[in-house]
PDB file of C-alpha atoms in Angstrom:
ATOM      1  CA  UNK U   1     -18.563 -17.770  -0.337  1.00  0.00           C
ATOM      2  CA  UNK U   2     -17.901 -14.231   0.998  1.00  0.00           C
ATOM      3  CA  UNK U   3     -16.196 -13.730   4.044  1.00  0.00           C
ATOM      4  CA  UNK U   4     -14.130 -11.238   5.684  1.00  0.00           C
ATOM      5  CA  UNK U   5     -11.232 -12.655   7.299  1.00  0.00           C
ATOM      6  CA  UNK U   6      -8.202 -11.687   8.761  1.00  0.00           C
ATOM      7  CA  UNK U   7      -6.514 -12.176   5.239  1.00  0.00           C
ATOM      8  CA  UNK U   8      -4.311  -8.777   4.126  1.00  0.00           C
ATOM      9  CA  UNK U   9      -5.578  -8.292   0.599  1.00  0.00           C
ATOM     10  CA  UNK U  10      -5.206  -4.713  -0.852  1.00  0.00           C
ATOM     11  CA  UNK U  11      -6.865  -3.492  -4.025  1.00  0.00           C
ATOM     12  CA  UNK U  12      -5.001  -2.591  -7.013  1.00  0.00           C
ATOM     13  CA  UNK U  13      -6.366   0.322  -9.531  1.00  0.00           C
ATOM     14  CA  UNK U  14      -3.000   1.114 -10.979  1.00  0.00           C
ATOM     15  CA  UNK U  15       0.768  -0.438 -10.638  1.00  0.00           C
ATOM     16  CA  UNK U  16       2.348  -1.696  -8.136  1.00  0.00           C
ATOM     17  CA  UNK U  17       5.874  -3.007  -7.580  1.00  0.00           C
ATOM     18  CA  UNK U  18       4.731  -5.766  -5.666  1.00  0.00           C
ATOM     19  CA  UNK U  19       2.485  -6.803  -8.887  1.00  0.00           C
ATOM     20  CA  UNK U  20       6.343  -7.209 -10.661  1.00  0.00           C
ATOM     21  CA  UNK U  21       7.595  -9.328  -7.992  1.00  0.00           C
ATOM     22  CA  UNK U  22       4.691 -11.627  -8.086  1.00  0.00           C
ATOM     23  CA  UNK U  23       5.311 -11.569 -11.922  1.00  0.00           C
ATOM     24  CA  UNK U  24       9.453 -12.327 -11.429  1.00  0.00           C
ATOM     25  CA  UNK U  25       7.800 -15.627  -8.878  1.00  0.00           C
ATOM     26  CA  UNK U  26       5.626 -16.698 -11.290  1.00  0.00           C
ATOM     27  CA  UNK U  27       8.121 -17.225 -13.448  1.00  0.00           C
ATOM     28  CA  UNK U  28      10.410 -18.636 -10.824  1.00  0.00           C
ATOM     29  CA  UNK U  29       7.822 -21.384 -10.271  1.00  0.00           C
ATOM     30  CA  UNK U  30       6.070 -22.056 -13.443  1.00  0.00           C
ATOM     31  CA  UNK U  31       7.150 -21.978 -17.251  1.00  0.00           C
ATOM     32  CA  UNK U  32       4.515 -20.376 -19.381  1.00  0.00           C
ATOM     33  CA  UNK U  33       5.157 -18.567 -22.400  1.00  0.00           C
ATOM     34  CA  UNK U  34       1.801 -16.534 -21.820  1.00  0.00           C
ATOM     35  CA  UNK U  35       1.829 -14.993 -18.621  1.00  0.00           C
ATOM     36  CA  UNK U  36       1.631 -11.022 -18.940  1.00  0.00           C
ATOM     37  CA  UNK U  37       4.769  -8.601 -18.669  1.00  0.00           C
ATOM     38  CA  UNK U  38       4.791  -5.616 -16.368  1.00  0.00           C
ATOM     39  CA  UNK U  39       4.136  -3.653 -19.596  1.00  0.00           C
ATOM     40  CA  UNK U  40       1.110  -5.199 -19.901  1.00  0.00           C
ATOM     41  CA  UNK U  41      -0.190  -4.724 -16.751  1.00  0.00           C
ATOM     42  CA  UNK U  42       0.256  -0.977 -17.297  1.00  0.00           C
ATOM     43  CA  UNK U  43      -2.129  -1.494 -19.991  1.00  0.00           C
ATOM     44  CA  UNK U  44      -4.925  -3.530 -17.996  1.00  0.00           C
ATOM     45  CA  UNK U  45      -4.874  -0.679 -15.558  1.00  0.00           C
ATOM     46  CA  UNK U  46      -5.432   1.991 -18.138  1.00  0.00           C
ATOM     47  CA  UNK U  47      -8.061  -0.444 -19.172  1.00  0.00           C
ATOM     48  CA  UNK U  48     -10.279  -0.548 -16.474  1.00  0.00           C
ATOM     49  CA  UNK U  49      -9.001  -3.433 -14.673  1.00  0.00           C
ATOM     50  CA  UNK U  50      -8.421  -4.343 -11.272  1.00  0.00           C
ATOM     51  CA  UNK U  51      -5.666  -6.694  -8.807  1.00  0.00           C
ATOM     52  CA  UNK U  52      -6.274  -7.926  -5.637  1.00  0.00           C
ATOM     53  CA  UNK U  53      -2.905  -8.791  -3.916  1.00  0.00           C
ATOM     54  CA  UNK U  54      -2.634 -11.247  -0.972  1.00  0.00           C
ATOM     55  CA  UNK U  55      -0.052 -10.053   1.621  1.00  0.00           C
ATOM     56  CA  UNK U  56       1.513 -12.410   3.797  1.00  0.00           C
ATOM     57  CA  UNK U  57       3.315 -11.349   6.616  1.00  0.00           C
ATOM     58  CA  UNK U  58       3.510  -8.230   4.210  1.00  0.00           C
ATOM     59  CA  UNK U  59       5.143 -10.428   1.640  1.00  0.00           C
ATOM     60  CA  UNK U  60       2.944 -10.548  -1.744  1.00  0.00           C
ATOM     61  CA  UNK U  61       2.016 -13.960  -2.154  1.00  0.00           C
ATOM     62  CA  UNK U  62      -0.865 -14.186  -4.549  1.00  0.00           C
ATOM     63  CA  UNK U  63      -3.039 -12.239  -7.004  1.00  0.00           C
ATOM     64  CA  UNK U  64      -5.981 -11.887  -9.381  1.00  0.00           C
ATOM     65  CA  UNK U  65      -7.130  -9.945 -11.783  1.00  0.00           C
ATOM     66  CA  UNK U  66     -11.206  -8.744 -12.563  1.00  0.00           C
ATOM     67  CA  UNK U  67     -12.239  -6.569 -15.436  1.00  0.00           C
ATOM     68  CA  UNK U  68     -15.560  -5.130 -14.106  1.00  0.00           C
ATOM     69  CA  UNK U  69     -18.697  -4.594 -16.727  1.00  0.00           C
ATOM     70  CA  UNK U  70     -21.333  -2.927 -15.143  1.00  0.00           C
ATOM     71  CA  UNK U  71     -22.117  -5.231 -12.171  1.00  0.00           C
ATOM     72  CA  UNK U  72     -20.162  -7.992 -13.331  1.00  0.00           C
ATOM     73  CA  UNK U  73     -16.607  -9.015 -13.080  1.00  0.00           C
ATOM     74  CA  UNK U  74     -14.892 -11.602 -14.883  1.00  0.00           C
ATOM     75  CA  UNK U  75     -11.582 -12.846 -13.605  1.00  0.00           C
ATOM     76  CA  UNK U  76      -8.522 -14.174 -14.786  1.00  0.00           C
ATOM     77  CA  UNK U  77      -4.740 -15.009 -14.191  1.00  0.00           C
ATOM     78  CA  UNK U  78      -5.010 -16.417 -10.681  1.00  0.00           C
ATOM     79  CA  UNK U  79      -1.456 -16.973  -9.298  1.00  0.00           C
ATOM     80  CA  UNK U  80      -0.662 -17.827  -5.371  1.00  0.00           C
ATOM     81  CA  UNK U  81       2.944 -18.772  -4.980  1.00  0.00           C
ATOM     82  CA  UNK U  82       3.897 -22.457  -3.332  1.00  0.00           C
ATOM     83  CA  UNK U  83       5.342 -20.049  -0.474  1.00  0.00           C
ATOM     84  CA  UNK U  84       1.647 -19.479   0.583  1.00  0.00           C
ATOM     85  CA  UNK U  85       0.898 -21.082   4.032  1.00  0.00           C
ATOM     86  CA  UNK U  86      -1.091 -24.159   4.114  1.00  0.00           C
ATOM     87  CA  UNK U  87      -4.719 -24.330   4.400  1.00  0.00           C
ATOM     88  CA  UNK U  88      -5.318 -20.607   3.358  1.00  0.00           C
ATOM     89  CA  UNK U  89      -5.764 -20.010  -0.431  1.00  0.00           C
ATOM     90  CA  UNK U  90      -9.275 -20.717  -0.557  1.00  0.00           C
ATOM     91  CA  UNK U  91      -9.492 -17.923   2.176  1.00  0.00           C
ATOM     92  CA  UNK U  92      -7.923 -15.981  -0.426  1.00  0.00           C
ATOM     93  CA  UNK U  93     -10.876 -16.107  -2.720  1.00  0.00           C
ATOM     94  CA  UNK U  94     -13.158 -15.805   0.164  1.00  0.00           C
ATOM     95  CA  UNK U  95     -11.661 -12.781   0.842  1.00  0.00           C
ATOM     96  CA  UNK U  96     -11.243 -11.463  -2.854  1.00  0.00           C
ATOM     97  CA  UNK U  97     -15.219 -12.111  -3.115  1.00  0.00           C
ATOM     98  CA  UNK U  98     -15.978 -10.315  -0.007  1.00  0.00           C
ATOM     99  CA  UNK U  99     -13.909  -7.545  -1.054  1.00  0.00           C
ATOM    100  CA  UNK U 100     -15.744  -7.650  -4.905  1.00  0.00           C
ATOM    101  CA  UNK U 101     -19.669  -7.527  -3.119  1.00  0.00           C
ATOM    102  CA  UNK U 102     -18.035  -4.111  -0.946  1.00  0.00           C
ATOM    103  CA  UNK U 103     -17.591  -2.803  -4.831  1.00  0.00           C
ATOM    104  CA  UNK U 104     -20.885  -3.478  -5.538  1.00  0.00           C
ATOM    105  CA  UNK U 105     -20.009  -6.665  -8.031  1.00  0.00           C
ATOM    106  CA  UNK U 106     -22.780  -8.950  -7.785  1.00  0.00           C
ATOM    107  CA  UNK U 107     -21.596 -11.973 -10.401  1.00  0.00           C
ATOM    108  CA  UNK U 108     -18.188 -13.193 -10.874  1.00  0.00           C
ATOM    109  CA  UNK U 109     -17.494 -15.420 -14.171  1.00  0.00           C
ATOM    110  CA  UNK U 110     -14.322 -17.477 -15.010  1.00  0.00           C
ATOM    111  CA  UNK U 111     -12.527 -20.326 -16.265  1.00  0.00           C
ATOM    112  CA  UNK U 112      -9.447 -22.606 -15.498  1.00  0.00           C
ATOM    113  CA  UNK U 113      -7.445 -24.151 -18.205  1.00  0.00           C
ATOM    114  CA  UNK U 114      -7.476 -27.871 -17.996  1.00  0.00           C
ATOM    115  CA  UNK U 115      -3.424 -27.934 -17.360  1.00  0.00           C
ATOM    116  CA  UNK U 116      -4.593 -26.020 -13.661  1.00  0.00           C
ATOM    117  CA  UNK U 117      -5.942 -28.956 -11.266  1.00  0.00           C
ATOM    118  CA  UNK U 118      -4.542 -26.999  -8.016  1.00  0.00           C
ATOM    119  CA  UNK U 119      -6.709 -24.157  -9.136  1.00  0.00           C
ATOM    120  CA  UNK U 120      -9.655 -26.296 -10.340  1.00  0.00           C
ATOM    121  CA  UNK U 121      -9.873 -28.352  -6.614  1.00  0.00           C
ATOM    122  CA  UNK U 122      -9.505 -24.730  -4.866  1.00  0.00           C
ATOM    123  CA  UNK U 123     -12.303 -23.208  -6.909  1.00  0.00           C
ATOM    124  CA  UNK U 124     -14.168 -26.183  -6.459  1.00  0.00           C
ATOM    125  CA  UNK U 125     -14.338 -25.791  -2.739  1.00  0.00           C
ATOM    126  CA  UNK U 126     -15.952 -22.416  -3.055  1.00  0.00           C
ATOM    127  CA  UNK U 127     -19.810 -22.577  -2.959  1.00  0.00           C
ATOM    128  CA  UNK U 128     -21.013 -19.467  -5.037  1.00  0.00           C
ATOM    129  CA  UNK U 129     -19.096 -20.530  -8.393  1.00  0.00           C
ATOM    130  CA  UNK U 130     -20.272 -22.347 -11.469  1.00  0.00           C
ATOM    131  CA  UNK U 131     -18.085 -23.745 -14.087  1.00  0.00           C
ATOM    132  CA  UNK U 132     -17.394 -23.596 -17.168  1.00  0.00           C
ATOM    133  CA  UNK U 133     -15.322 -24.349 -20.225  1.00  0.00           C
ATOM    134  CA  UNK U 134     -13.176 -21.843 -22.501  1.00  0.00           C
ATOM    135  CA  UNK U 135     -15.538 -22.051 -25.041  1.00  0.00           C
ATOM    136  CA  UNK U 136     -18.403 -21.254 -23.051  1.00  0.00           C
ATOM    137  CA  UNK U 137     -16.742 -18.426 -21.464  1.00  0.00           C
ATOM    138  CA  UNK U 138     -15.219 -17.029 -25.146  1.00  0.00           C
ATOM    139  CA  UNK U 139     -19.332 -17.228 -25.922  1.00  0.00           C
ATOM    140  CA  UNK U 140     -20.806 -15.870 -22.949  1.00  0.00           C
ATOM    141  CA  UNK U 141     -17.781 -12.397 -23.155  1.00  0.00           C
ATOM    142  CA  UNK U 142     -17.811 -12.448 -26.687  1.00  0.00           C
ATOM    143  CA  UNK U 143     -19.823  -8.864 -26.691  1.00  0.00           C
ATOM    144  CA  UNK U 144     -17.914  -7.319 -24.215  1.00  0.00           C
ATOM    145  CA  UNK U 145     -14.567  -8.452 -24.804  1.00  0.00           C
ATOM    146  CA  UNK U 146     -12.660  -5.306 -25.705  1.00  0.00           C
ATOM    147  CA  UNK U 147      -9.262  -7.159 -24.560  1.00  0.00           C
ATOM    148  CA  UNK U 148      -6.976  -9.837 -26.112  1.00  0.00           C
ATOM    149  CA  UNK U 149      -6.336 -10.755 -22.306  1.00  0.00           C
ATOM    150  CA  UNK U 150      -9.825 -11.730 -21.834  1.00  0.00           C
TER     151      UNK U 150
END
């Protein structure tokens, strides 16, 4: 699904502070001892990556990141934070895949870890996305994976 909406979502090519605070909320909410470090996101930048940033009520509230290859882009460490208003997190991706077509990024390829229902029933809910397993998606970015991140 791609849709423009009314959804504030700015585009990331290099740091942001608000990409720390989302980092410090992750960590207020969830316990996992792989999430990336601000360090590291200087590093994804310098690698080519890119982070979308949902803004509510000019709060940051949500991100993902894509690391484009040619016309693709493969995505990874989705986090909204439970202070995101009800009903509008799949309007996040909308949005984020609107935004990704205006780049010219035709195909976007992921996976979710078994451990992340809330984000497996969101990305259910969106039309143009097929699923797959890590192994499938190790496979399938094996040639282009320059990145431990991927």
């Amino acid at each position: 699904n791609y849709e423009d909406n009314d959804l504030d979502v700015r585009i990331y090519y290099q740091y942001h502070d608000d990409i720390g605070i989302l980092i410090e909320q992750f960590h207020k909410e969830h316990t996992w001892d792989a999430m990336y470090t601000v360090e590291d996101t200087y590093q994804r930048f310098t690698d080519g990556m890119i982070c979308m940033v949902w803004y509510w009520e000019n709060t940051p509230i949500g991100l993902i990141w894509y690391y484009p290859i040619q016309n693709y882009v493969y995505s990874l460490n989705v986090f909204v934070s439970n202070k995101r208003p009800s009903g509008k997190t799949i309007q996040f991706f909308f949005k984020t895949n609107y935004l990704l077509k205006t780049l010219g990024y035709d195909f976007r390829i992921g996976y979710n870890d078994d451990w992340n229902s809330k984000m497996k029933t969101i990305t259910h809910q969106q039309k143009d996305v097929e699923f797959i397993t890590k192994e499938e998606f190790d496979k399938l970015t094996e040639s282009v994976k320059k990145y431990t991140y991927i």
